[in-house]
Amino acid sequence: MPAIVLVGAQWGDEGKGKATDLLGDQVDYVVKFNGGNNAGHTVVIPTPNGPEKYALHLLPSGILTPGVVPVIGNGVVIDPEVLFAELDGLDARGVDTSNLIVSSNAHLIATYNRTIDKVVERFLGSRRIGTTGRGIGPTYADKMNRIGIRVQDLFDEKILFQKVEGALDQKNHLLVKVYNRRAIPTEAVVEELLGYVDRLRPLVADTALLLEQAMGDGKIVLLEGGQATLLDVDHGTYPFVTSSNATAGGACTGAGIAPMRIERVIAVVKAYVSRVGEGPFPTELLDEDGERLRLNGHEFGTTTGRPRRCGWYDAVIARYAARINGVTDFVLTKLDVLTGWEQIPVCVAYDVGGVRHDEMPMTQTDFHHARPVLEYFPGWDEDISGARSFDDLPPQAQGYVRALEKMSGAPFSAIGVGPGRDEIIQLRPLVG
Ligand code: GDP
Ligand code: IMO
Ligand code: MG
């Protein structure tokens, strides 16, 4: 049976958590394949006592669906303190987390990497990336530098000590001599990490093997991406990106799944665009429209609480996401947030120094200078949060959606009209 990939099409916070939750009861496994607790997914679940809101960071959003096996894949970087705090938080709310499986090959975020993330950002000053400060970049850098600490290292105390000592050998020079900080003793790091061993051991498995066996047995695997296409370290707006592959290709390496297993690639795309942190953003609105999008859409970071930068829908980005990820289905989210505008601008192409670009410019310099070529679509005033079929939408909202779909490079299969699980218009099935 197949694997399905779900990724973000823009700069994150498109509503991937809600989309995963929507698919939860149609899949057997949900695998997080990249990133760590830089992600923040808000999922709103209906209960007899009213809607319950969950904010997930490190755990796959599928953990909220009873019966699903949530998996943290090898491509993820794990802060063990956050892992157990998040599990405890869910346990306290009655969510069964006992099925969770963690890859033995996933890397661990050690305290020194959190420290380095923060001091480097401070050191960069105006050239900062605006990271989440969770140690993500330094941990992936260690992985590539082959000085990372993996989950399996916790099970061999001697190796763990050697590895931490090796990593700190370089880092302490940097911390003391360049960043004017105190050296971090190996013993303290090892001791902290060993404190997690007993709780971690029963969760750890060869997840790639397990997933292959599960698919062989007819199970359906959903590969859930953190971050998004334009935050991908290879395909995003480098250097203003995260340090992992958040695009569909990253799902294969980050979960250990063969490309031919993937049958469907779903990209979640917001009806406008938001971005947290620094970096270019052609349709960004610094005026009252931007403020209105932020307020109507509650665009404040789930992870850091930072206000998200907001702008109009950018079809160049959507087409790029469709191409890089091989998108078979878009899930359009937050259409309801656009209610109340007389007309809604959409970026259909860029103007770079007088030259029209229908595709992403080849260089970052051109992307920095890209000015949106806007087309205007009539808006609507009706509350659309109760719409459950396309025909329930006012004609202007239908026109807006159809226009976006035409210019975005793949069919729209669902449309979000509110944060709740049922606030969605399903146009065609996303699984099967
Ligand atoms: P993720 O990181 O991609 O999972 O997205 P976030 O959870 O960070 O941000 C998306 C926010 O939008 C969350 O607060 C969701 O509850 C909310 N949301 C998702 N879909 C919709 C929608 O269709 N309409 C509205 N109004 N809110 C939505
Ligand atoms: P979800 O999964 C939005 C951004 C940070 C920063 C850059 C690098 O909720 O969509 P990092 O800490 O990863 O090294 O920061 O990436 N960023 C996100 N922005 N949503 C996210 O995740 C993000 N994860 C990282 O703001 O600009
Ligand atoms: Mg988010």
Tab-separated table of C-alpha atoms and ligand atoms in Angstrom:
chain	number	residue	atom	x	y	z
A	1	MET	CA	0.000	0.000	0.000
A	2	PRO	CA	1.083	3.511	-0.630
A	3	ALA	CA	2.790	6.303	1.142
A	4	ILE	CA	1.305	9.780	0.998
A	5	VAL	CA	3.417	12.869	1.492
A	6	LEU	CA	2.021	16.062	2.997
A	7	VAL	CA	4.100	19.245	2.821
A	8	GLY	CA	3.756	22.991	3.174
A	9	ALA	CA	3.739	24.974	-0.070
A	10	GLN	CA	4.818	28.393	1.210
A	11	TRP	CA	6.850	29.505	4.265
A	12	GLY	CA	5.118	27.314	6.838
A	13	ASP	CA	2.013	27.572	9.014
A	14	GLU	CA	-0.287	26.744	6.122
A	15	GLY	CA	-2.385	24.452	8.313
A	16	LYS	CA	-0.490	21.174	7.851
A	17	GLY	CA	-1.531	20.068	11.339
A	18	LYS	CA	-5.203	20.422	10.499
A	19	ALA	CA	-4.751	18.668	7.147
A	20	THR	CA	-2.928	15.755	8.804
A	21	ASP	CA	-5.668	15.532	11.385
A	22	LEU	CA	-8.223	15.451	8.593
A	23	LEU	CA	-6.507	12.412	7.047
A	24	GLY	CA	-5.767	10.792	10.398
A	25	ASP	CA	-8.559	8.226	10.426
A	26	GLN	CA	-7.821	7.125	6.841
A	27	VAL	CA	-4.149	6.245	7.447
A	28	ASP	CA	-2.316	3.801	9.703
A	29	TYR	CA	1.000	5.561	10.331
A	30	VAL	CA	1.914	9.257	10.471
A	31	VAL	CA	5.630	9.916	10.169
A	32	LYS	CA	7.376	13.192	10.866
A	33	PHE	CA	10.351	13.176	8.513
A	34	ASN	CA	12.179	16.473	8.989
A	35	GLY	CA	12.728	19.359	11.378
A	36	GLY	CA	12.137	19.281	15.098
A	37	ASN	CA	10.428	21.467	17.639
A	38	ASN	CA	10.831	24.506	15.389
A	39	ALA	CA	7.472	23.376	13.976
A	40	GLY	CA	4.229	24.445	15.557
A	41	HIS	CA	0.989	22.822	14.499
A	42	THR	CA	-2.339	23.849	15.989
A	43	VAL	CA	-5.039	21.235	15.731
A	44	VAL	CA	-8.596	21.896	16.866
A	45	ILE	CA	-10.584	18.796	17.726
A	46	PRO	CA	-14.308	18.675	18.391
A	47	THR	CA	-15.330	17.053	21.693
A	48	PRO	CA	-18.665	16.759	23.480
A	49	ASN	CA	-17.502	19.698	25.664
A	50	GLY	CA	-16.677	21.922	22.699
A	51	PRO	CA	-13.567	22.311	20.540
A	52	GLU	CA	-10.222	21.399	22.142
A	53	LYS	CA	-7.042	23.050	20.881
A	54	TYR	CA	-3.693	21.237	20.763
A	55	ALA	CA	-0.313	22.772	19.883
A	56	LEU	CA	2.212	20.210	18.691
A	57	HIS	CA	5.869	20.841	18.009
A	58	LEU	CA	8.004	17.734	17.908
A	59	LEU	CA	5.340	15.059	17.771
A	60	PRO	CA	3.614	14.231	14.482
A	61	SER	CA	0.090	15.678	14.357
A	62	GLY	CA	-1.202	12.137	13.752
A	63	ILE	CA	-0.636	11.407	17.443
A	64	LEU	CA	-4.046	12.959	18.089
A	65	THR	CA	-5.874	10.323	16.038
A	66	PRO	CA	-6.703	7.196	18.027
A	67	GLY	CA	-5.324	4.070	16.384
A	68	VAL	CA	-2.696	5.828	14.274
A	69	VAL	CA	0.929	4.886	14.910
A	70	PRO	CA	2.924	8.124	15.177
A	71	VAL	CA	6.554	7.856	14.095
A	72	ILE	CA	9.490	10.222	14.515
A	73	GLY	CA	11.671	9.438	11.516
A	74	ASN	CA	15.426	9.428	11.109
A	75	GLY	CA	15.382	12.855	9.436
A	76	VAL	CA	14.072	14.578	12.559
A	77	VAL	CA	16.190	16.306	15.198
A	78	ILE	CA	14.913	15.522	18.681
A	79	ASP	CA	15.185	17.632	21.788
A	80	PRO	CA	14.538	14.904	24.391
A	81	GLU	CA	13.367	17.371	27.017
A	82	VAL	CA	10.722	18.687	24.621
A	83	LEU	CA	9.765	15.172	23.539
A	84	PHE	CA	8.884	14.098	27.052
A	85	ALA	CA	7.299	17.408	28.026
A	86	GLU	CA	5.032	17.166	25.001
A	87	LEU	CA	4.159	13.527	25.718
A	88	ASP	CA	3.406	14.364	29.357
A	89	GLY	CA	1.226	17.275	28.253
A	90	LEU	CA	-0.818	15.010	25.966
A	91	ASP	CA	-1.018	12.215	28.534
A	92	ALA	CA	-2.381	14.717	31.057
A	93	ARG	CA	-5.143	15.595	28.582
A	94	GLY	CA	-6.045	11.962	28.073
A	95	VAL	CA	-4.437	11.455	24.647
A	96	ASP	CA	-3.057	7.945	24.227
A	97	THR	CA	0.587	8.383	23.192
A	98	SER	CA	1.693	4.827	23.864
A	99	ASN	CA	2.039	3.936	20.166
A	100	LEU	CA	4.842	6.433	19.483
A	101	ILE	CA	7.931	5.068	17.749
A	102	VAL	CA	11.231	6.893	17.416
A	103	SER	CA	13.976	6.184	14.885
A	104	SER	CA	17.286	5.011	16.326
A	105	ASN	CA	19.007	7.086	13.633
A	106	ALA	CA	17.365	10.409	14.484
A	107	HIS	CA	19.752	13.038	15.827
A	108	LEU	CA	19.485	14.613	19.255
A	109	ILE	CA	19.522	18.327	19.959
A	110	ALA	CA	22.021	18.706	22.789
A	111	THR	CA	21.916	21.761	25.047
A	112	TYR	CA	25.053	23.166	23.448
A	113	ASN	CA	23.264	23.352	20.101
A	114	ARG	CA	20.480	25.417	21.580
A	115	THR	CA	23.082	27.727	23.078
A	116	ILE	CA	24.935	28.022	19.782
A	117	ASP	CA	21.724	28.731	17.822
A	118	LYS	CA	21.000	31.676	20.098
A	119	VAL	CA	24.492	33.156	20.333
A	120	VAL	CA	25.062	32.892	16.582
A	121	GLU	CA	21.814	34.746	15.885
A	122	ARG	CA	22.824	37.477	18.310
A	123	PHE	CA	26.265	37.637	16.735
A	124	LEU	CA	24.787	37.957	13.225
A	125	GLY	CA	22.826	41.073	14.241
A	126	SER	CA	21.099	42.511	11.181
A	127	ARG	CA	22.175	39.464	9.130
A	128	ARG	CA	20.273	37.088	11.434
A	129	ILE	CA	17.930	34.403	10.044
A	130	GLY	CA	15.309	34.849	12.743
A	131	THR	CA	15.511	31.191	13.795
A	132	THR	CA	13.259	29.695	16.418
A	133	GLY	CA	16.295	29.352	18.703
A	134	ARG	CA	15.623	25.657	19.263
A	135	GLY	CA	19.065	24.442	18.146
A	136	ILE	CA	17.801	23.089	14.824
A	137	GLY	CA	20.478	24.514	12.497
A	138	PRO	CA	23.494	23.632	14.674
A	139	THR	CA	22.182	20.071	15.168
A	140	TYR	CA	21.777	19.489	11.418
A	141	ALA	CA	25.212	21.068	10.910
A	142	ASP	CA	26.661	18.511	13.344
A	143	LYS	CA	24.900	15.740	11.427
A	144	MET	CA	26.509	16.848	8.169
A	145	ASN	CA	29.832	17.398	9.915
A	146	ARG	CA	29.562	13.845	11.263
A	147	ILE	CA	29.845	14.946	14.865
A	148	GLY	CA	26.153	14.549	15.711
A	149	ILE	CA	24.694	12.527	18.567
A	150	ARG	CA	22.062	9.999	17.522
A	151	VAL	CA	19.316	8.384	19.566
A	152	GLN	CA	21.128	5.041	19.433
A	153	ASP	CA	24.246	6.595	20.981
A	154	LEU	CA	22.363	6.864	24.273
A	155	PHE	CA	22.484	3.091	24.544
A	156	ASP	CA	26.291	2.958	24.602
A	157	GLU	CA	27.595	5.163	27.381
A	158	LYS	CA	31.222	4.931	26.285
A	159	ILE	CA	30.440	5.935	22.705
A	160	LEU	CA	28.136	8.698	23.926
A	161	PHE	CA	30.906	10.190	26.059
A	162	GLN	CA	33.388	10.034	23.182
A	163	LYS	CA	30.951	11.667	20.777
A	164	VAL	CA	29.914	14.462	23.115
A	165	GLU	CA	33.551	15.073	23.978
A	166	GLY	CA	34.437	15.199	20.272
A	167	ALA	CA	31.644	17.638	19.493
A	168	LEU	CA	32.443	19.888	22.445
A	169	ASP	CA	36.123	19.898	21.612
A	170	GLN	CA	35.356	22.146	18.652
A	171	LYS	CA	32.370	23.959	20.097
A	172	ASN	CA	33.979	25.045	23.336
A	173	HIS	CA	36.737	26.801	21.405
A	174	LEU	CA	34.062	28.628	19.472
A	175	LEU	CA	31.942	29.422	22.512
A	176	VAL	CA	34.842	30.713	24.592
A	177	LYS	CA	37.043	32.417	22.016
A	178	VAL	CA	34.511	33.789	19.555
A	179	TYR	CA	31.279	34.157	21.477
A	180	ASN	CA	32.718	34.936	24.879
A	181	ARG	CA	30.699	32.264	26.643
A	182	ARG	CA	31.637	29.677	29.236
A	183	ALA	CA	32.874	26.245	28.111
A	184	ILE	CA	30.346	23.409	28.476
A	185	PRO	CA	31.646	20.338	30.360
A	186	THR	CA	31.211	16.948	28.620
A	187	GLU	CA	30.097	15.246	31.839
A	188	ALA	CA	27.114	17.579	32.288
A	189	VAL	CA	25.853	16.968	28.742
A	190	VAL	CA	26.319	13.204	28.985
A	191	GLU	CA	24.589	13.075	32.344
A	192	GLU	CA	21.600	14.999	31.061
A	193	LEU	CA	21.288	12.798	27.982
A	194	LEU	CA	21.609	9.593	30.001
A	195	GLY	CA	18.727	10.790	32.134
A	196	TYR	CA	16.400	10.121	29.168
A	197	VAL	CA	17.609	6.601	28.356
A	198	ASP	CA	15.105	4.581	30.353
A	199	ARG	CA	12.117	6.439	28.985
A	200	LEU	CA	13.404	6.516	25.434
A	201	ARG	CA	14.511	2.900	25.099
A	202	PRO	CA	11.062	1.293	24.687
A	203	LEU	CA	10.123	3.802	21.965
A	204	VAL	CA	13.154	3.277	19.753
A	205	ALA	CA	13.042	1.132	16.620
A	206	ASP	CA	14.408	0.682	13.106
A	207	THR	CA	11.556	2.787	11.783
A	208	ALA	CA	12.487	2.434	8.089
A	209	LEU	CA	12.255	-1.353	8.360
A	210	LEU	CA	9.039	-1.159	10.309
A	211	LEU	CA	7.396	1.165	7.784
A	212	GLU	CA	8.425	-1.018	4.861
A	213	GLN	CA	6.913	-4.048	6.603
A	214	ALA	CA	3.769	-2.104	7.394
A	215	MET	CA	3.316	-1.030	3.771
A	216	GLY	CA	3.948	-4.634	2.714
A	217	ASP	CA	1.069	-5.583	5.011
A	218	GLY	CA	-1.238	-3.130	3.257
A	219	LYS	CA	-0.970	-0.251	5.717
A	220	ILE	CA	-1.133	3.386	4.600
A	221	VAL	CA	1.675	5.689	5.679
A	222	LEU	CA	1.351	9.463	5.793
A	223	LEU	CA	4.651	11.344	5.726
A	224	GLU	CA	4.092	14.685	7.408
A	225	GLY	CA	6.522	17.492	6.621
A	226	GLY	CA	7.402	20.271	9.018
A	227	GLN	CA	8.177	23.774	7.699
A	228	ALA	CA	7.602	24.186	3.973
A	229	THR	CA	8.900	24.393	0.415
A	230	LEU	CA	10.419	27.879	0.661
A	231	LEU	CA	12.066	27.017	3.985
A	232	ASP	CA	13.751	23.934	2.439
A	233	VAL	CA	17.521	24.154	2.730
A	234	ASP	CA	17.988	23.301	-0.975
A	235	HIS	CA	14.901	24.725	-2.625
A	236	GLY	CA	13.927	27.576	-0.322
A	237	THR	CA	14.998	31.184	-0.011
A	238	TYR	CA	18.498	30.296	1.178
A	239	PRO	CA	19.993	31.390	3.560
A	240	PHE	CA	16.630	32.397	5.068
A	241	VAL	CA	15.529	28.794	5.417
A	242	THR	CA	15.502	26.032	7.968
A	243	SER	CA	18.254	23.406	7.898
A	244	SER	CA	16.344	20.383	6.617
A	245	ASN	CA	14.646	19.206	3.429
A	246	ALA	CA	11.009	20.064	3.948
A	247	THR	CA	10.014	19.190	0.369
A	248	ALA	CA	8.641	15.838	-0.819
A	249	GLY	CA	12.110	14.451	-1.609
A	250	GLY	CA	13.006	14.890	2.044
A	251	ALA	CA	10.242	12.445	2.935
A	252	CYS	CA	12.177	9.577	1.326
A	253	THR	CA	15.464	10.292	3.057
A	254	GLY	CA	13.878	11.455	6.300
A	255	ALA	CA	11.738	8.348	6.716
A	256	GLY	CA	13.791	5.778	4.803
A	257	ILE	CA	11.001	5.140	2.317
A	258	ALA	CA	11.657	4.360	-1.347
A	259	PRO	CA	10.432	6.981	-3.848
A	260	MET	CA	8.273	4.460	-5.730
A	261	ARG	CA	6.207	3.930	-2.586
A	262	ILE	CA	4.854	7.464	-2.786
A	263	GLU	CA	1.549	7.642	-4.603
A	264	ARG	CA	0.340	11.030	-3.694
A	265	VAL	CA	1.857	14.362	-2.718
A	266	ILE	CA	-0.439	16.768	-0.934
A	267	ALA	CA	0.673	20.360	-0.449
A	268	VAL	CA	-1.085	22.639	1.983
A	269	VAL	CA	-1.341	26.189	0.681
A	270	LYS	CA	-2.881	29.158	2.458
A	271	ALA	CA	-5.303	31.468	0.605
A	272	TYR	CA	-2.756	34.221	1.344
A	273	VAL	CA	0.883	33.959	2.504
A	274	SER	CA	2.641	34.277	5.852
A	275	ARG	CA	6.255	34.135	6.903
A	276	VAL	CA	8.013	34.153	10.302
A	277	GLY	CA	11.598	35.305	10.612
A	278	GLU	CA	13.757	37.197	8.152
A	279	GLY	CA	14.092	36.906	4.397
A	280	PRO	CA	12.522	38.096	1.136
A	281	PHE	CA	8.738	38.038	0.704
A	282	PRO	CA	7.505	39.628	-2.553
A	283	THR	CA	3.815	39.980	-1.649
A	284	GLU	CA	4.394	41.128	1.934
A	285	LEU	CA	1.961	43.807	3.093
A	286	LEU	CA	3.330	46.366	5.513
A	287	ASP	CA	0.080	48.314	5.533
A	288	GLU	CA	-3.308	47.891	7.165
A	289	ASP	CA	-4.231	45.013	4.834
A	290	GLY	CA	-1.263	43.076	6.272
A	291	GLU	CA	-2.386	43.906	9.798
A	292	ARG	CA	-5.924	42.818	8.971
A	293	LEU	CA	-4.742	39.476	7.556
A	294	ARG	CA	-2.647	38.944	10.704
A	295	LEU	CA	-5.562	39.693	13.020
A	296	ASN	CA	-8.271	37.879	11.043
A	297	GLY	CA	-6.020	34.869	10.506
A	298	HIS	CA	-4.568	34.864	14.049
A	299	GLU	CA	-1.143	34.886	12.468
A	300	PHE	CA	1.031	34.683	15.551
A	301	GLY	CA	3.621	31.901	15.802
A	302	THR	CA	2.566	28.663	17.517
A	303	THR	CA	6.179	28.100	18.558
A	304	THR	CA	7.615	31.516	19.355
A	305	GLY	CA	4.505	33.718	19.514
A	306	ARG	CA	6.078	36.096	16.986
A	307	PRO	CA	3.675	38.036	14.738
A	308	ARG	CA	3.752	36.451	11.282
A	309	ARG	CA	4.426	38.653	8.280
A	310	CYS	CA	1.456	38.482	5.903
A	311	GLY	CA	0.843	39.095	2.202
A	312	TRP	CA	-1.375	38.221	-0.772
A	313	TYR	CA	-1.458	34.783	-2.423
A	314	ASP	CA	1.566	34.254	-4.616
A	315	ALA	CA	0.888	31.964	-7.577
A	316	VAL	CA	4.566	31.882	-8.577
A	317	ILE	CA	5.322	30.238	-5.241
A	318	ALA	CA	2.378	27.827	-5.592
A	319	ARG	CA	3.538	26.771	-9.080
A	320	TYR	CA	7.070	26.338	-7.764
A	321	ALA	CA	5.808	24.170	-4.890
A	322	ALA	CA	3.712	22.129	-7.345
A	323	ARG	CA	6.803	21.500	-9.478
A	324	ILE	CA	9.426	20.831	-6.777
A	325	ASN	CA	7.166	18.511	-4.786
A	326	GLY	CA	5.275	16.895	-7.664
A	327	VAL	CA	2.044	17.967	-6.029
A	328	THR	CA	-0.986	15.831	-6.896
A	329	ASP	CA	-3.393	17.734	-4.619
A	330	PHE	CA	-3.459	21.107	-2.965
A	331	VAL	CA	-5.373	21.681	0.251
A	332	LEU	CA	-6.282	25.375	0.245
A	333	THR	CA	-6.636	26.724	3.786
A	334	LYS	CA	-7.975	29.824	5.499
A	335	LEU	CA	-10.219	30.997	2.685
A	336	ASP	CA	-12.527	32.335	5.437
A	337	VAL	CA	-9.860	34.827	6.503
A	338	LEU	CA	-10.313	36.699	3.220
A	339	THR	CA	-13.989	37.430	3.899
A	340	GLY	CA	-14.753	41.132	3.898
A	341	TRP	CA	-12.348	42.513	1.304
A	342	GLU	CA	-13.940	44.362	-1.593
A	343	GLN	CA	-11.349	42.970	-3.951
A	344	ILE	CA	-8.511	40.519	-3.395
A	345	PRO	CA	-5.178	40.950	-5.149
A	346	VAL	CA	-3.238	37.868	-6.273
A	347	CYS	CA	0.363	37.816	-7.421
A	348	VAL	CA	0.408	36.084	-10.823
A	349	ALA	CA	4.035	36.788	-11.784
A	350	TYR	CA	7.032	38.903	-10.739
A	351	ASP	CA	8.522	41.986	-12.261
A	352	VAL	CA	12.269	41.998	-11.793
A	353	GLY	CA	13.849	45.176	-13.138
A	354	GLY	CA	11.225	45.436	-15.881
A	355	VAL	CA	11.388	41.753	-16.872
A	356	ARG	CA	8.360	39.525	-16.227
A	357	HIS	CA	9.024	36.203	-14.430
A	358	ASP	CA	6.326	33.548	-14.422
A	359	GLU	CA	8.630	31.107	-12.627
A	360	MET	CA	10.821	31.565	-9.553
A	361	PRO	CA	13.814	33.676	-10.543
A	362	MET	CA	17.072	31.756	-10.734
A	363	THR	CA	18.963	33.908	-8.230
A	364	GLN	CA	18.218	35.146	-4.745
A	365	THR	CA	19.215	38.641	-5.843
A	366	ASP	CA	16.392	38.645	-8.398
A	367	PHE	CA	13.972	37.178	-5.852
A	368	HIS	CA	14.873	39.969	-3.433
A	369	HIS	CA	14.040	42.490	-6.143
A	370	ALA	CA	10.871	40.765	-7.348
A	371	ARG	CA	7.804	42.983	-7.385
A	372	PRO	CA	4.438	41.262	-7.591
A	373	VAL	CA	2.397	41.582	-10.766
A	374	LEU	CA	-1.097	41.685	-9.273
A	375	GLU	CA	-4.478	40.663	-10.624
A	376	TYR	CA	-7.602	41.665	-8.696
A	377	PHE	CA	-10.542	39.400	-7.919
A	378	PRO	CA	-13.901	40.464	-6.492
A	379	GLY	CA	-14.321	39.737	-2.772
A	380	TRP	CA	-17.307	38.575	-0.702
A	381	ASP	CA	-18.893	39.557	2.623
A	382	GLU	CA	-20.781	36.410	3.569
A	383	ASP	CA	-19.570	34.252	6.474
A	384	ILE	CA	-18.303	31.122	4.687
A	385	SER	CA	-17.311	29.075	7.742
A	386	GLY	CA	-20.482	26.978	7.435
A	387	ALA	CA	-19.858	26.032	3.786
A	388	ARG	CA	-19.425	22.282	3.317
A	389	SER	CA	-19.715	22.051	-0.439
A	390	PHE	CA	-18.292	24.203	-3.182
A	391	ASP	CA	-21.779	25.363	-4.118
A	392	ASP	CA	-22.264	26.743	-0.584
A	393	LEU	CA	-19.589	29.369	-1.316
A	394	PRO	CA	-20.621	32.776	-2.645
A	395	PRO	CA	-19.905	33.110	-6.398
A	396	GLN	CA	-16.997	35.501	-5.766
A	397	ALA	CA	-15.304	33.021	-3.404
A	398	GLN	CA	-15.833	30.279	-5.994
A	399	GLY	CA	-14.273	32.533	-8.620
A	400	TYR	CA	-11.286	33.287	-6.382
A	401	VAL	CA	-10.668	29.581	-5.687
A	402	ARG	CA	-11.028	28.561	-9.331
A	403	ALA	CA	-8.695	31.359	-10.416
A	404	LEU	CA	-6.043	30.295	-7.869
A	405	GLU	CA	-6.375	26.668	-8.881
A	406	LYS	CA	-5.870	27.519	-12.530
A	407	MET	CA	-2.649	29.377	-11.863
A	408	SER	CA	-1.200	27.074	-9.167
A	409	GLY	CA	-0.282	23.983	-11.164
A	410	ALA	CA	-2.291	21.215	-9.428
A	411	PRO	CA	-5.932	20.541	-8.488
A	412	PHE	CA	-7.421	21.824	-5.243
A	413	SER	CA	-8.885	18.840	-3.405
A	414	ALA	CA	-10.056	20.491	-0.196
A	415	ILE	CA	-10.752	24.025	1.013
A	416	GLY	CA	-10.446	25.109	4.639
A	417	VAL	CA	-13.075	27.544	5.860
A	418	GLY	CA	-12.215	27.562	9.573
A	419	PRO	CA	-9.814	26.034	12.113
A	420	GLY	CA	-12.158	23.225	13.224
A	421	ARG	CA	-11.867	19.657	11.957
A	422	ASP	CA	-15.207	19.836	10.151
A	423	GLU	CA	-14.680	23.329	8.727
A	424	ILE	CA	-13.602	22.023	5.362
A	425	ILE	CA	-14.978	21.549	1.870
A	426	GLN	CA	-13.842	18.214	0.422
A	427	LEU	CA	-13.727	18.282	-3.361
A	428	ARG	CA	-12.234	14.827	-3.846
A	429	PRO	CA	-10.833	12.127	-1.564
A	430	LEU	CA	-7.219	12.637	-0.479
A	431	VAL	CA	-6.546	9.002	0.355
A	432	GLY	CA	-7.060	6.064	-2.002
B	1	GDP	P1	1.088	24.304	10.390
B	1	GDP	O1	2.375	24.660	11.025
B	1	GDP	O2	1.155	24.241	8.902
B	1	GDP	O3	0.480	23.062	10.978
B	1	GDP	O4	0.078	25.502	10.698
B	1	GDP	P2	-0.149	26.261	12.105
B	1	GDP	O5	-0.923	25.361	12.997
B	1	GDP	O6	1.136	26.813	12.604
B	1	GDP	O7	-0.992	27.497	11.635
B	1	GDP	C1	-2.233	27.337	11.011
B	1	GDP	C2	-3.330	27.989	11.887
B	1	GDP	O8	-4.493	28.172	11.123
B	1	GDP	C3	-3.739	27.129	13.074
B	1	GDP	O9	-4.061	27.982	14.140
B	1	GDP	C4	-4.986	26.400	12.573
B	1	GDP	O10	-5.898	26.071	13.611
B	1	GDP	C5	-5.583	27.447	11.682
B	1	GDP	N1	-6.313	26.940	10.509
B	1	GDP	C6	-6.056	25.859	9.736
B	1	GDP	N2	-6.907	25.805	8.698
B	1	GDP	C7	-7.718	26.882	8.804
B	1	GDP	C8	-8.793	27.413	8.009
B	1	GDP	O11	-9.167	26.882	6.973
B	1	GDP	N3	-9.360	28.587	8.448
B	1	GDP	C9	-8.957	29.211	9.595
B	1	GDP	N4	-9.565	30.350	9.936
B	1	GDP	N5	-7.967	28.744	10.351
B	1	GDP	C10	-7.345	27.602	9.955
B	2	IMO	P1	5.745	24.839	10.755
B	2	IMO	O1	6.028	23.365	10.661
B	2	IMO	C1	7.137	28.892	10.009
B	2	IMO	C2	11.477	29.520	10.195
B	2	IMO	C3	12.006	30.371	11.333
B	2	IMO	C4	13.209	30.985	10.647
B	2	IMO	C5	13.736	29.847	9.792
B	2	IMO	C6	14.883	29.080	10.414
B	2	IMO	O2	4.939	25.233	11.940
B	2	IMO	O3	5.198	25.351	9.463
B	2	IMO	P2	15.009	27.330	12.409
B	2	IMO	O4	14.702	27.480	13.867
B	2	IMO	O5	14.220	26.264	11.718
B	2	IMO	O6	16.478	27.200	12.132
B	2	IMO	O7	14.582	28.737	11.758
B	2	IMO	O8	12.644	28.973	9.575
B	2	IMO	N1	10.645	28.377	10.624
B	2	IMO	C7	9.314	28.337	10.493
B	2	IMO	N2	8.438	29.263	10.053
B	2	IMO	N3	6.702	27.670	10.366
B	2	IMO	C8	7.565	26.721	10.793
B	2	IMO	O9	7.193	25.451	11.033
B	2	IMO	C9	8.934	27.042	10.906
B	2	IMO	N4	10.044	26.361	11.301
B	2	IMO	C10	11.075	27.185	11.111
B	2	IMO	O10	11.053	31.329	11.728
B	2	IMO	O11	12.801	32.015	9.779
B	3	MG	MG	3.154	26.136	12.276
